[in-house]
XYZ file of C-alpha atoms in Angstrom:
223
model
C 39.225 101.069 -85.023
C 36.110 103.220 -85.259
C 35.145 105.526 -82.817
C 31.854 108.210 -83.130
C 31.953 111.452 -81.244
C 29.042 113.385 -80.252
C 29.269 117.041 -80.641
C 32.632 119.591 -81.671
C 33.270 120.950 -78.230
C 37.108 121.776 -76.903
C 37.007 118.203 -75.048
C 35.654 116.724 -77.968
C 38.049 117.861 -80.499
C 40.766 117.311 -78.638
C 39.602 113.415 -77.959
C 38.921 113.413 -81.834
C 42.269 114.872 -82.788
C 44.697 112.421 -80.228
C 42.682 109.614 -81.701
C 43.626 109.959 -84.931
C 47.276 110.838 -83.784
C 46.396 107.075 -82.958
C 44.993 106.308 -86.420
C 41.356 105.504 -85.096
C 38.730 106.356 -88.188
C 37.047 109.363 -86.153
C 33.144 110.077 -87.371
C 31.816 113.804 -85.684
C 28.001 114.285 -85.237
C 27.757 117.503 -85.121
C 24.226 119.712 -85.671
C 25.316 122.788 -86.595
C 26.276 122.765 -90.280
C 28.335 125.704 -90.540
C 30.206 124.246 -87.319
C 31.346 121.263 -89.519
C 32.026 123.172 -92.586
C 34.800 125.412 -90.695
C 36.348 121.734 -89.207
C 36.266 120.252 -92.357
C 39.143 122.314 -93.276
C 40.924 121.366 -89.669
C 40.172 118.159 -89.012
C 40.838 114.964 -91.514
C 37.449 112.881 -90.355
C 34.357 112.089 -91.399
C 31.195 114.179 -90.135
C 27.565 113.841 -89.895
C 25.151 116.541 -89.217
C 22.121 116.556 -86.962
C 21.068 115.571 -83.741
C 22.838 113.015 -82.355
C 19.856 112.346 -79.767
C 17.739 111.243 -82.787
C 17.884 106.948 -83.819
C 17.670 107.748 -87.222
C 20.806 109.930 -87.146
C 22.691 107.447 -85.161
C 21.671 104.672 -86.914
C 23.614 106.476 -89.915
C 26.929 106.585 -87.879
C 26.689 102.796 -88.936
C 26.867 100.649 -85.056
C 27.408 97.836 -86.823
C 30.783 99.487 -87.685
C 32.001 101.245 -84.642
C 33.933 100.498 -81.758
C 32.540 103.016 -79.336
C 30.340 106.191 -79.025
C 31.539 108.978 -76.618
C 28.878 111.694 -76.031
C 31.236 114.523 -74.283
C 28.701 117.557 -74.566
C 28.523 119.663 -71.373
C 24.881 119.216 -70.845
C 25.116 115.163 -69.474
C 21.327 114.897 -68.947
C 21.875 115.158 -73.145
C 24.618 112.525 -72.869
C 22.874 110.228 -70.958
C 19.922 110.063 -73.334
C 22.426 109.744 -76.452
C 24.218 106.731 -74.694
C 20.605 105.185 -73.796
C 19.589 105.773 -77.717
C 22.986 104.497 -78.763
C 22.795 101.587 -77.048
C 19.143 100.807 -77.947
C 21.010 100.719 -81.568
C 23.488 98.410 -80.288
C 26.777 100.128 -80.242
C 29.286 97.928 -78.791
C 30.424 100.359 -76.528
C 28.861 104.203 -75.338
C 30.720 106.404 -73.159
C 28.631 109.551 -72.112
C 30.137 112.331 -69.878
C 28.532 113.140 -66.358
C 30.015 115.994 -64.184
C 27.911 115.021 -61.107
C 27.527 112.632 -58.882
C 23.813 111.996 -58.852
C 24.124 111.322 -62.655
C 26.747 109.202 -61.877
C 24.879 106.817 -60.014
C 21.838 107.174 -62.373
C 24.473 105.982 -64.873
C 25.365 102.987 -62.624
C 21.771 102.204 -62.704
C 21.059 102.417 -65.715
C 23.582 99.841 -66.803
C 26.067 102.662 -68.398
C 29.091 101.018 -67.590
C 31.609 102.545 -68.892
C 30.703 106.751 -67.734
C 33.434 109.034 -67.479
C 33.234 111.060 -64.368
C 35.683 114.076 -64.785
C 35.320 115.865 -61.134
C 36.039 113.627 -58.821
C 39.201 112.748 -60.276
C 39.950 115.980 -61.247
C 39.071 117.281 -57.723
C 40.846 114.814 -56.061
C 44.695 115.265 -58.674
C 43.944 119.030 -56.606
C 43.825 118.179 -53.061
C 46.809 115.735 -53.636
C 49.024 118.770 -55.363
C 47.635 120.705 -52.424
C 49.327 118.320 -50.057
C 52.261 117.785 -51.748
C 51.036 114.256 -52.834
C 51.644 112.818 -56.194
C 48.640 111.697 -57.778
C 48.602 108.458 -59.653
C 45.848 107.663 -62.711
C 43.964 104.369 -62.189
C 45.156 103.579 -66.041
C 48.429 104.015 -64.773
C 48.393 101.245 -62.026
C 45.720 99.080 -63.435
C 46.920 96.809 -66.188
C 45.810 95.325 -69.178
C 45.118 91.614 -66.876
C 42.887 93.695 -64.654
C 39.847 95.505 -64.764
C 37.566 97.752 -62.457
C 34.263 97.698 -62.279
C 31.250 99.375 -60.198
C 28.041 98.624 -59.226
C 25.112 99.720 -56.907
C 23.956 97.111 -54.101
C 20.136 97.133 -54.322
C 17.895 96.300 -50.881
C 18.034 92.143 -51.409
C 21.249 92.187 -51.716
C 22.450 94.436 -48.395
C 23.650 92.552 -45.784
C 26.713 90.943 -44.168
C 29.745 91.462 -46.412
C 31.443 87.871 -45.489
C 28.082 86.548 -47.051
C 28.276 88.808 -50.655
C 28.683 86.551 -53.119
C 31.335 87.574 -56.097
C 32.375 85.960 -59.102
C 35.930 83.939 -59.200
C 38.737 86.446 -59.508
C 36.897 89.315 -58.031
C 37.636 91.571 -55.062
C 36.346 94.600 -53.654
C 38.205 97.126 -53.095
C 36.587 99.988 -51.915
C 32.596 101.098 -51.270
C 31.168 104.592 -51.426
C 28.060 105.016 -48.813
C 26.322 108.591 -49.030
C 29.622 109.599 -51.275
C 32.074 108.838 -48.401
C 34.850 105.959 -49.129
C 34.479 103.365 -46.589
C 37.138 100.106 -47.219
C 36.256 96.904 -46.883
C 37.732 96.403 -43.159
C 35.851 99.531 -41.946
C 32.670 98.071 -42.573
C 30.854 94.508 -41.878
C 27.728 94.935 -43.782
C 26.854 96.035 -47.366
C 24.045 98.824 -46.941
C 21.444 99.629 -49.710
C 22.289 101.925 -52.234
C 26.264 101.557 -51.558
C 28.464 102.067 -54.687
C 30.933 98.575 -54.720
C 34.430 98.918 -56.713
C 35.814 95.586 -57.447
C 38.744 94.756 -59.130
C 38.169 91.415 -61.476
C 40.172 89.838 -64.845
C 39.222 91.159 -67.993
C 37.235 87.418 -68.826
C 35.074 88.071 -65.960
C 33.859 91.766 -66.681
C 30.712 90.221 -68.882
C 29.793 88.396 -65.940
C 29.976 90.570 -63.783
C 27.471 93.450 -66.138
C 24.974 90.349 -66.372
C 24.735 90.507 -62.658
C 24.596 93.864 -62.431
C 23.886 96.462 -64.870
C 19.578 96.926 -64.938
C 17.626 94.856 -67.595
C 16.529 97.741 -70.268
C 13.322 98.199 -70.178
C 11.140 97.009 -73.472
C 10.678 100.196 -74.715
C 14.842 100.767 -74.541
C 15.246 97.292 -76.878
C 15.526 97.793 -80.389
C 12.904 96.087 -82.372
């Protein structure tokens, strides 16, 4: 496996370091020059330098040859453009860090599937200590037959949730409406703009981001 890292931040190098505990072949884009030259002597991986934002210095990360591109820089307006570019280039797979939850659902909209959104679990592994609660990871309960998957309902689709239509093998398990969880039972109707998490078999997640992740744009398609 082959996996392209955006950036030498703590997070970063600590993603890039348990990976290759893993034996992943780690690549670091990094545009600081002197910033690589100090790793080079910590880190066994292979490094590129400039500006990962750039096509021309993703293209040279080779997608054609990597398994997936996280962008984990603190600034995710950054990391949202580097997954867009990345994925332009046809990456198989681009995970870009967002902290809040307006980029989060610009992410959804954008088709960015697979966004890591560090607060809200974070926030909520607090509250639960605070209560005495034991938190559980969804990676923890959700196994390798399973997968979970989000998506925004737009304005033609709201309506009557007995009348949603799904794909074979795929529930819902929760909605978010104006960032509050509502279940399925509390509700009768799918409103605009509701967040959907559905729980589905891994054969049925391609189907499910042909229904719903956005159409890019043609100026987003590589030529």
């Amino acid at each position: 496996m082959r996996v392209v890292l955006i950036g030498t931040n703590p997070l970063t190098l600590a993603t890039a370091r348990m990976l290759q505990d893993e034996g992943v072949d780690v690549i670091l884009i990094e545009r600081d020059k002197e910033r690589i030259e100090q790793l080079s002597e910590q880190l066994d991986c292979g490094f590129l330098h400039g500006d990962a934002g750039s096509p021309d210095v993703l293209k040279e990360a080779e997608p054609e040859n990597t398994d997936a591109l996280f962008s984990l820089l603190d600034n995710e307006q950054t990391n949202i453009i580097v997954a867009l570019v990345a994925r332009s280039l046809k990456f198989s797979r681009v995970v870009p860090l967002v902290a809040e939850s307006q980029f989060e659902r610009i992410c959804t909209e954008l088709g960015l599937a697979d966004t890591v959104a560090p607060n809200r679990a974070v926030a909520r592994h607090l509250v639960n200590q605070i209560r005495g609660e034991k938190s559980l990871e969804l990676a923890a309960i959700i196994h390798r037959d399973a997968e979970v998957f989000s998506f925004i309902v737009t304005q033609d689709e709201a309506g009557p949730l007995a009348d949603f239509s799904l794909p074979k093998a795929t529930r819902i398990i929760c909605l978010y409406r104006h960032e509050k969880l509502v279940l399925p039972e509390e509700t009768d109707r799918l409103a605009a703009d509701d967040e959907v998490i559905v729980i589905t078999r891994p054969s049925r997640l391609d189907e499910l981001k042909r229904l719903w992740e956005r159409p890019a744009k043609p100026d987003e398609r590589s030529e």
